[in-house]
Amino acid sequence: MSYRQEAAFIQPAAAQAQAARSTARSTAEYRALDAAHHIHPFSDMGALNRAGSRVIVKAEGVYLWDSEGNQIIDGMAGLWCVNIGYGRKELADAAYRQMQELPFYNTFFKTTHPPVIELSALLAEIAPAPFNHFFYCNSGSEGNDTVLRIVHQYWLTQKQPAKKYVISRRNGYHGSTIAGGTLGGMGYMHEQMPSKVEHIVHIDQPYFFGEAGGDLTSEEFGLARAQQLEAKILELGADNVAAFIGEPFQGAGGVIFPPSTYWPEIQRICRKYDVLLVADEVIGGFGRTGEWFAHQHFGFEPDLLTLAKGLTSGYVPMGAVAIHDRIAKAIVENGEFNHGLTYSGHPVAAAVAVANLKLLRDGGIVERVKADTGPYFQQRLRETFEGHPIVGEIAGTGLVAGLQLAQDPQRRQRFANGGDVGTICRDFCFSGNLIMRATGDRMLLSPPLVVSRQEIDEIVSKAKHAIDATAQQLGHS
Ligand code: PXG
């Protein structure tokens, strides 16, 4: 069935109008113009321009369509963000209404507006009890810049200005501004940065499959990796350490789920040395694990949360920092906080966020991830890939998963050239019309939270096809 027929079958008038618009240029024309004028993020533009980008023209539910008419199932919710799924008219209507009523006003000079007020009150209802204050920005990266500013301001108000060091993890991801990139532990990003933010240091990640040597159990390894935090605090001096930041599970780093011992130990250490604990919930937030926030899944209690992505389901850009009452009190009661962005609390973004969060909440979507689709997804992955000749670990909970491809799954031996294997598999997914992301030799899935059981079956079966084909190409089947 061609794209036009397929789309017309779903939604006659709208799809035909869309098809007419989306065929305004041929794929070749789009590619030529894209190559001529557009620099893509994190891309080798020479190679991309030679191969040509895939042009995505439309989306609905968990499906995308490209300019060639291919229907693609999106196993990555855009870029870990389209939690509510594509094509929700409620969000479009909220943006349209707000643009007509008040498209912009700032919140700097003793002014505010209804959408940012409604959003803040709603977030206070949704977030765990001690989070009642929110600072807004436009992205996860800006959220983490904001975290650094809030952490420092907090310690100034506590008359502890020496508390400046922030500790994060190698292979953590916290964004791509200078501060976000410095906080992150991606060496290849650091290499291309002109300078780094001072007072940021890294410890090792809790990646059991890849980094646990010897006979350590996963619980022992989790403790050992958490205790690197204590060693680093003692090395720097607790009086100089302001905060520790981590993703509850690492997303871009490969959907790395820490051993069960990790977060309780991190929390114990932070409390012992009076170090703030920051959960970067940019990927984990808004239902991904079946809880509203991923730290609730792991059972720890952070002081600050970085939020973005699922806040608006990616329909418009917005980020935020959720601030624990104790910290908010210090910020509120101690004079001016000299930080802000033109679009802090942008009314259109706030209106879309409110519409999105209400759909997630009132539709019981997070509860469904926890009770139904999440367990089903995890079970289907496990029954499909356990014992597979090149799958060494299946990590995840709710609607997020990482599949570790490995040379020798039993001995936890990775491929010598892991990234190449991930790329082979990703290319099979691509030609099989499944979006699955590769980080090195880990294959990642994070579909929209509205995905149905039937769509989960389609994702798992297409993933199996791609991983089987990869094994066959490597001679491992
Ligand atoms: N923190 C975390 C945990 C993230 O995953 C950011 C901060 C930065 O958010 P912004 O909105 O500034 O991009 C992120 C972003 C990937 C990929 O390839 C992941 C992200 C962004 C782009 C690509 O997995 N995460």
Coordinates of C-alpha atoms and ligand atoms in Angstrom, one line a residue:
M1 CA 0.0 0.0 0.0
S2 CA 1.4 3.4 -0.9
Y3 CA 1.7 6.2 1.6
R4 CA -1.2 8.0 0.1
Q5 CA -3.5 5.0 0.2
E6 CA -2.4 4.1 3.7
A7 CA -2.8 7.6 5.1
A8 CA -6.1 8.2 3.3
F9 CA -7.4 5.0 4.8
I10 CA -6.7 6.4 8.3
Q11 CA -7.9 10.0 7.9
P12 CA -9.2 10.9 4.5
A13 CA -9.4 14.7 4.3
A14 CA -6.6 15.6 6.6
A15 CA -4.2 13.0 5.2
Q16 CA -4.8 14.1 1.6
A17 CA -4.2 17.7 2.5
Q18 CA -1.1 16.7 4.3
A19 CA 0.1 14.5 1.4
A20 CA -0.4 17.4 -1.0
R21 CA 1.7 19.6 1.3
S22 CA 4.4 17.1 2.0
T23 CA 4.9 16.3 -1.7
A24 CA 5.5 20.0 -2.4
R25 CA 9.1 19.0 -3.1
S26 CA 10.6 15.7 -4.1
T27 CA 12.8 13.8 -1.7
A28 CA 15.8 14.7 -3.9
E29 CA 15.0 18.4 -3.8
Y30 CA 14.6 18.3 0.0
R31 CA 17.9 16.5 0.4
A32 CA 19.7 18.9 -1.9
L33 CA 18.5 21.9 0.0
D34 CA 19.1 20.3 3.4
A35 CA 22.7 19.4 2.3
A36 CA 23.2 23.0 1.0
H37 CA 22.0 24.9 4.1
H38 CA 21.4 22.8 7.2
I39 CA 24.0 21.7 9.7
H40 CA 22.6 18.9 11.8
P41 CA 23.4 18.3 15.5
F42 CA 26.0 15.6 16.4
S43 CA 26.5 14.7 12.7
D44 CA 29.3 14.1 10.2
M45 CA 27.8 16.4 7.6
G46 CA 30.1 15.3 4.8
A47 CA 29.0 11.7 5.2
L48 CA 25.3 12.7 5.8
N49 CA 25.2 14.9 2.7
R50 CA 26.6 12.1 0.6
A51 CA 24.0 9.6 1.9
G52 CA 21.1 12.0 2.1
S53 CA 18.9 12.5 5.2
R54 CA 15.6 10.8 5.6
V55 CA 12.9 13.5 5.3
I56 CA 10.1 13.0 7.9
V57 CA 6.9 14.6 6.8
K58 CA 4.1 13.5 9.2
A59 CA 3.4 11.7 12.4
E60 CA 0.4 10.2 14.1
G61 CA 0.3 8.1 17.3
V62 CA 3.5 6.1 17.4
Y63 CA 4.1 6.3 13.6
L64 CA 6.1 8.5 11.4
W65 CA 5.9 8.9 7.6
D66 CA 8.9 9.9 5.4
S67 CA 8.8 11.7 2.1
E68 CA 9.1 8.4 0.2
G69 CA 5.8 7.2 1.8
N70 CA 7.4 4.7 4.3
Q71 CA 5.4 4.2 7.5
I72 CA 7.9 3.9 10.4
I73 CA 7.2 2.9 14.0
D74 CA 9.0 5.3 16.4
G75 CA 10.6 3.2 19.1
M76 CA 12.3 6.3 20.4
A77 CA 9.4 8.8 21.0
G78 CA 11.2 11.3 18.8
L79 CA 14.3 11.9 20.9
W80 CA 12.9 10.4 24.2
C81 CA 10.3 13.1 24.4
V82 CA 7.0 12.5 22.6
N83 CA 5.5 10.8 25.7
I84 CA 1.9 11.6 24.7
G85 CA 2.4 10.4 21.1
Y86 CA 2.1 12.4 17.9
G87 CA -0.9 14.2 16.6
R88 CA -2.7 15.2 19.8
K89 CA -5.1 18.0 18.8
E90 CA -5.5 19.1 22.4
L91 CA -1.9 20.3 22.5
A92 CA -2.3 22.1 19.1
D93 CA -5.5 23.8 20.3
A94 CA -3.8 24.9 23.5
A95 CA -1.0 26.5 21.5
Y96 CA -3.4 28.1 19.1
R97 CA -5.6 29.6 21.8
Q98 CA -2.6 30.9 23.8
M99 CA -1.0 32.4 20.7
Q100 CA -4.2 34.4 20.1
E101 CA -4.7 35.4 23.7
L102 CA -1.1 36.2 24.8
P103 CA 1.7 34.9 22.5
F104 CA 4.4 36.2 24.7
Y105 CA 5.0 38.2 27.8
N106 CA 8.0 38.0 30.1
T107 CA 8.1 37.1 33.7
F108 CA 11.1 39.3 34.7
F109 CA 9.8 42.6 35.9
K110 CA 7.1 42.0 38.5
T111 CA 4.8 40.3 35.9
T112 CA 3.4 36.9 35.4
H113 CA 0.6 35.3 33.3
P114 CA -2.0 32.6 33.7
P115 CA -0.3 29.7 31.8
V116 CA 2.9 29.8 33.8
I117 CA 0.8 30.0 37.0
E118 CA -1.4 27.0 36.0
L119 CA 1.7 25.0 35.0
S120 CA 3.5 25.6 38.3
A121 CA 0.4 24.7 40.3
L122 CA -0.1 21.6 38.2
L123 CA 3.6 20.5 38.5
A124 CA 3.4 21.0 42.3
E125 CA 0.5 18.5 42.3
I126 CA 2.2 16.0 40.1
A127 CA 5.7 16.1 41.6
P128 CA 6.6 14.5 44.9
A129 CA 5.5 16.5 48.0
P130 CA 8.7 18.6 48.7
F131 CA 8.7 20.0 45.2
N132 CA 6.6 23.1 45.1
H133 CA 8.7 25.6 43.1
F134 CA 9.8 25.6 39.5
F135 CA 12.2 27.7 37.4
Y136 CA 11.6 27.6 33.7
C137 CA 13.9 27.5 30.6
N138 CA 13.8 26.1 27.1
S139 CA 15.7 22.8 27.2
G140 CA 17.4 20.2 29.3
S141 CA 20.8 21.8 28.8
E142 CA 19.5 25.1 30.1
G143 CA 17.9 23.2 32.9
N144 CA 21.3 22.0 34.0
D145 CA 22.9 25.4 33.6
T146 CA 20.1 26.6 35.9
V147 CA 20.8 23.8 38.3
L148 CA 24.4 25.0 38.6
R149 CA 23.2 28.5 39.3
I150 CA 20.6 27.4 41.9
V151 CA 23.1 25.1 43.7
H152 CA 25.7 27.9 43.9
Q153 CA 23.1 30.5 45.1
Y154 CA 21.9 28.0 47.7
W155 CA 25.4 27.6 49.2
L156 CA 26.0 31.3 49.1
T157 CA 22.8 31.8 51.2
Q158 CA 24.1 29.1 53.6
K159 CA 27.3 31.1 54.0
Q160 CA 29.3 28.2 52.5
P161 CA 30.7 29.9 49.3
A162 CA 33.5 27.3 49.1
K163 CA 31.1 24.6 48.3
K164 CA 31.6 24.9 44.5
Y165 CA 32.4 21.4 43.2
V166 CA 29.8 19.5 41.3
I167 CA 30.4 15.8 40.8
S168 CA 28.9 13.9 37.9
R169 CA 29.7 10.7 36.0
R170 CA 31.6 9.6 33.0
N171 CA 29.2 8.6 30.2
G172 CA 26.5 10.6 31.8
Y173 CA 24.6 13.0 29.5
H174 CA 23.4 16.4 30.7
G175 CA 23.2 18.4 27.5
S176 CA 25.3 20.3 25.0
T177 CA 25.7 23.8 26.2
I178 CA 29.1 24.5 27.7
A179 CA 27.8 23.7 31.2
G180 CA 25.7 20.8 30.1
G181 CA 28.6 19.4 28.1
T182 CA 31.0 19.8 31.0
L183 CA 28.6 18.1 33.4
G184 CA 28.2 15.2 31.0
G185 CA 30.9 12.7 30.8
M186 CA 31.3 12.3 27.1
G187 CA 35.0 12.6 26.2
Y188 CA 34.3 13.2 22.5
M189 CA 32.3 16.3 23.4
H190 CA 34.9 17.6 25.9
E191 CA 37.5 17.4 23.1
Q192 CA 35.6 19.9 20.9
M193 CA 34.9 22.4 23.7
P194 CA 36.9 25.6 23.8
S195 CA 36.9 25.6 27.6
K196 CA 35.0 23.9 30.4
V197 CA 33.0 25.1 33.4
E198 CA 35.3 25.1 36.4
H199 CA 34.7 22.9 39.5
I200 CA 33.1 20.0 37.7
V201 CA 34.7 16.6 38.2
H202 CA 33.6 13.1 37.2
I203 CA 33.5 9.6 38.7
D204 CA 32.8 6.3 37.0
Q205 CA 29.4 5.1 35.9
P206 CA 27.5 2.1 37.4
Y207 CA 27.7 0.1 34.1
F208 CA 27.8 -3.5 35.4
F209 CA 27.9 -5.4 32.1
G210 CA 30.6 -3.2 30.6
E211 CA 32.8 -2.3 33.5
A212 CA 32.5 -4.8 36.4
G213 CA 35.7 -6.8 36.4
G214 CA 36.5 -10.0 38.3
D215 CA 33.9 -11.8 40.3
L216 CA 32.0 -8.8 41.7
T217 CA 28.2 -9.3 41.9
S218 CA 26.1 -6.5 40.5
E219 CA 25.2 -5.4 44.1
E220 CA 28.9 -5.2 45.1
F221 CA 29.7 -3.3 41.9
G222 CA 26.9 -0.9 42.5
L223 CA 28.2 -0.1 46.0
A224 CA 31.8 0.2 44.8
R225 CA 30.8 2.7 42.1
A226 CA 28.7 4.7 44.6
Q227 CA 31.6 4.7 47.0
Q228 CA 33.7 6.5 44.4
L229 CA 31.6 9.5 45.3
E230 CA 32.7 9.3 48.9
A231 CA 36.3 9.0 47.8
K232 CA 36.0 12.0 45.5
I233 CA 34.3 14.1 48.2
L234 CA 37.1 13.2 50.7
E235 CA 39.7 14.1 48.1
L236 CA 38.2 17.5 47.4
G237 CA 37.1 18.1 51.0
A238 CA 33.4 18.0 51.9
D239 CA 33.5 21.8 52.5
N240 CA 34.2 22.3 48.8
V241 CA 31.6 20.0 47.4
A242 CA 28.2 21.5 46.4
A243 CA 26.3 18.8 44.6
F244 CA 26.2 15.4 42.9
I245 CA 24.2 15.1 39.6
G246 CA 23.1 11.9 37.9
E247 CA 20.4 10.6 35.6
P248 CA 18.4 8.0 37.6
F249 CA 19.2 5.7 34.7
Q250 CA 21.6 6.8 32.0
G251 CA 19.6 7.5 28.8
A252 CA 21.9 8.6 25.9
G253 CA 24.8 6.7 27.6
G254 CA 23.0 3.5 26.7
V255 CA 20.0 3.0 29.0
I256 CA 22.2 1.9 31.8
F257 CA 20.3 0.8 34.8
P258 CA 22.4 0.9 38.0
P259 CA 22.5 -2.0 40.4
S260 CA 19.9 -1.8 43.2
T261 CA 22.6 -0.9 45.8
Y262 CA 23.7 2.2 43.9
W263 CA 21.2 5.0 44.6
P264 CA 20.7 4.2 48.3
E265 CA 24.4 4.5 48.8
I266 CA 24.7 7.7 46.7
Q267 CA 22.0 9.2 48.9
R268 CA 23.6 8.1 52.1
I269 CA 26.9 9.7 51.0
C270 CA 25.3 13.0 49.9
R271 CA 23.5 13.3 53.3
K272 CA 26.6 12.4 55.3
Y273 CA 28.7 15.2 53.7
D274 CA 25.9 17.7 53.1
V275 CA 26.1 17.5 49.4
L276 CA 23.0 18.3 47.3
L277 CA 21.6 15.5 45.2
V278 CA 20.4 16.4 41.7
A279 CA 18.3 14.0 39.6
D280 CA 18.5 14.8 35.9
E281 CA 15.0 13.6 34.9
V282 CA 15.1 15.0 31.4
I283 CA 14.6 11.5 30.0
G284 CA 13.3 9.7 33.1
G285 CA 10.6 12.2 34.0
F286 CA 6.9 12.2 33.1
G287 CA 6.1 8.5 33.2
R288 CA 8.9 6.7 31.3
T289 CA 9.5 4.2 34.1
G290 CA 5.8 3.8 35.1
E291 CA 6.3 6.4 37.9
W292 CA 5.9 10.1 37.2
F293 CA 9.7 10.5 37.9
A294 CA 12.4 7.9 37.6
H295 CA 13.9 8.7 41.0
Q296 CA 10.6 7.4 42.5
H297 CA 11.2 4.1 40.7
F298 CA 14.7 3.9 42.3
G299 CA 13.4 5.1 45.6
F300 CA 15.7 8.0 46.4
E301 CA 15.0 11.6 47.4
P302 CA 16.8 14.3 45.4
D303 CA 17.0 18.1 46.2
L304 CA 16.6 19.3 42.6
L305 CA 15.1 17.8 39.4
T306 CA 16.0 18.8 35.9
L307 CA 13.0 18.5 33.6
A308 CA 12.4 18.9 29.8
K309 CA 11.4 16.6 27.0
G310 CA 8.2 14.9 28.3
L311 CA 7.1 18.2 30.0
T312 CA 5.6 19.2 26.7
S313 CA 6.0 15.9 25.0
G314 CA 8.4 17.7 22.6
Y315 CA 5.5 19.6 20.9
V316 CA 7.3 22.9 21.8
P317 CA 10.6 23.4 23.6
M318 CA 10.5 23.8 27.4
G319 CA 12.6 22.8 30.4
A320 CA 12.4 23.4 34.1
V321 CA 14.1 22.8 37.4
A322 CA 12.0 21.5 40.3
I323 CA 13.3 22.9 43.6
H324 CA 12.9 21.2 47.0
D325 CA 11.1 23.3 49.6
R326 CA 14.3 23.7 51.7
I327 CA 16.2 25.1 48.8
A328 CA 13.4 27.2 47.4
K329 CA 13.0 28.8 50.9
A330 CA 16.7 29.8 50.8
I331 CA 16.3 31.2 47.2
V332 CA 13.1 33.0 48.0
E333 CA 14.2 34.6 51.3
N334 CA 17.7 35.9 50.3
G335 CA 17.3 38.7 47.8
E336 CA 17.7 38.7 44.0
F337 CA 18.6 35.6 42.0
N338 CA 20.4 36.9 39.0
H339 CA 19.4 34.3 36.4
G340 CA 16.7 34.2 33.7
L341 CA 16.0 33.6 30.0
T342 CA 13.8 35.7 27.7
Y343 CA 11.5 32.7 27.4
S344 CA 11.5 31.5 31.0
G345 CA 7.9 30.3 31.4
H346 CA 6.9 31.1 27.8
P347 CA 3.1 31.3 27.8
V348 CA 2.7 29.1 24.7
A349 CA 5.1 26.5 26.0
A350 CA 3.4 26.6 29.4
A351 CA -0.1 26.2 27.9
V352 CA 1.1 23.2 25.9
A353 CA 2.8 21.7 28.9
V354 CA -0.5 22.1 30.9
A355 CA -2.5 20.4 28.1
N356 CA 0.1 17.6 27.9
L357 CA 0.3 16.9 31.6
K358 CA -3.5 16.9 32.0
L359 CA -3.7 14.3 29.2
L360 CA -1.0 12.2 30.8
R361 CA -2.7 12.5 34.2
D362 CA -6.4 12.3 33.4
G363 CA -5.9 9.6 30.8
G364 CA -4.2 7.4 33.4
I365 CA -1.3 7.0 31.0
V366 CA 1.4 6.7 33.5
E367 CA -0.6 4.2 35.6
R368 CA -1.1 2.2 32.4
V369 CA 2.7 2.1 31.7
K370 CA 3.2 0.8 35.3
A371 CA 0.4 -1.8 35.4
D372 CA 0.1 -2.9 31.8
T373 CA 2.1 -1.7 28.8
G374 CA 5.4 -1.4 30.7
P375 CA 5.4 -4.9 32.1
Y376 CA 4.2 -6.3 28.8
F377 CA 7.0 -4.5 26.9
Q378 CA 9.6 -5.8 29.3
Q379 CA 8.2 -9.3 29.2
R380 CA 8.1 -9.4 25.4
L381 CA 11.7 -8.2 25.2
R382 CA 12.9 -10.7 27.7
E383 CA 11.1 -13.7 26.2
T384 CA 12.3 -12.7 22.7
F385 CA 16.0 -11.9 23.5
E386 CA 17.0 -14.0 26.5
G387 CA 19.5 -16.5 25.3
H388 CA 19.9 -14.8 21.9
P389 CA 23.4 -15.4 20.6
I390 CA 24.4 -11.7 20.6
V391 CA 22.3 -10.2 23.4
G392 CA 24.1 -10.0 26.7
E393 CA 21.8 -7.9 28.8
I394 CA 18.2 -6.6 28.7
A395 CA 18.0 -3.5 30.9
G396 CA 15.0 -1.4 31.6
T397 CA 11.6 -0.9 33.2
G398 CA 8.4 0.6 32.1
L399 CA 8.7 1.8 28.5
V400 CA 12.5 2.2 28.3
A401 CA 15.0 -0.6 27.5
G402 CA 18.6 -1.1 26.5
L403 CA 19.7 -4.3 24.7
Q404 CA 23.4 -5.0 25.1
L405 CA 24.9 -6.6 22.0
A406 CA 27.8 -8.8 22.9
Q407 CA 30.4 -11.1 21.4
D408 CA 30.0 -13.6 24.2
P409 CA 26.9 -12.8 26.2
Q410 CA 27.6 -15.4 28.9
R411 CA 31.0 -14.1 29.7
R412 CA 30.0 -10.4 29.4
Q413 CA 32.5 -10.0 26.6
R414 CA 31.7 -7.1 24.4
F415 CA 32.4 -6.7 20.7
A416 CA 35.9 -5.4 20.1
N417 CA 34.5 -2.7 17.9
G418 CA 31.1 -2.2 19.6
G419 CA 30.0 1.0 17.8
D420 CA 30.3 -0.8 14.4
V421 CA 28.0 -3.5 15.5
G422 CA 25.5 -1.0 16.8
T423 CA 25.6 0.8 13.5
I424 CA 25.0 -2.4 11.6
C425 CA 22.0 -3.1 13.7
R426 CA 20.7 0.4 13.5
D427 CA 20.9 0.3 9.7
F428 CA 18.8 -2.9 9.7
C429 CA 16.2 -1.2 11.9
F430 CA 16.2 1.8 9.5
S431 CA 15.5 -0.4 6.5
G432 CA 12.9 -2.3 8.5
N433 CA 11.1 0.9 9.3
L434 CA 11.7 0.8 13.1
I435 CA 13.4 3.7 14.9
M436 CA 15.7 2.2 17.5
R437 CA 18.7 4.1 18.7
A438 CA 22.3 2.7 19.0
T439 CA 24.7 3.9 21.6
G440 CA 27.9 2.0 20.9
D441 CA 26.8 -1.7 21.1
R442 CA 23.6 -1.0 23.0
M443 CA 20.3 -0.8 21.2
L444 CA 17.8 1.5 22.9
L445 CA 14.0 1.7 22.9
S446 CA 11.8 4.4 24.5
P447 CA 8.5 4.5 22.6
P448 CA 5.7 7.0 23.2
L449 CA 3.8 6.1 26.4
V450 CA 0.6 5.7 24.5
V451 CA 2.0 2.7 22.6
S452 CA -0.5 -0.3 22.6
R453 CA 0.2 -3.9 23.1
Q454 CA -0.1 -4.5 19.4
E455 CA 2.3 -1.8 18.6
I456 CA 4.7 -3.2 21.2
D457 CA 4.5 -6.5 19.4
E458 CA 5.4 -4.7 16.2
I459 CA 8.4 -3.0 17.8
V460 CA 9.7 -6.2 19.3
S461 CA 9.3 -8.2 16.2
K462 CA 11.0 -5.6 14.1
A463 CA 13.8 -5.3 16.7
K464 CA 14.2 -9.1 16.5
H465 CA 14.5 -9.0 12.8
A466 CA 17.2 -6.4 12.9
I467 CA 19.2 -8.1 15.7
D468 CA 18.9 -11.5 14.0
A469 CA 20.1 -10.0 10.7
T470 CA 23.0 -8.4 12.6
A471 CA 24.0 -11.7 14.2
Q472 CA 23.8 -13.3 10.8
Q473 CA 26.0 -10.7 9.2
L474 CA 28.6 -11.2 12.0
G475 CA 28.4 -15.0 11.6
H476 CA 26.9 -15.4 15.2
S477 CA 23.5 -16.8 14.5
Ligands
PXG1 N1 19.8 15.8 30.4 C1 19.5 14.5 29.9 C2 19.5 13.4 30.9 C3 19.3 14.4 28.6 O1 19.1 13.2 28.1 C4 19.7 16.7 28.3 C5 19.9 16.8 29.6 C6 19.7 18.0 27.4 O2 18.5 18.3 27.0 P1 18.4 19.3 25.7 O3 16.9 19.6 25.6 O4 19.2 20.4 25.9 O5 18.9 18.5 24.5 C7 19.4 15.5 27.7 C8 19.1 15.4 26.3 C9 20.5 10.9 22.3 C10 20.1 12.3 22.7 O6 21.1 10.8 21.2 C11 19.8 12.5 24.0 C12 19.5 13.8 24.4 C13 19.6 14.9 23.5 C14 19.9 14.6 22.2 C15 20.3 13.3 21.8 O7 20.2 9.9 23.0 N2 19.2 14.1 25.7

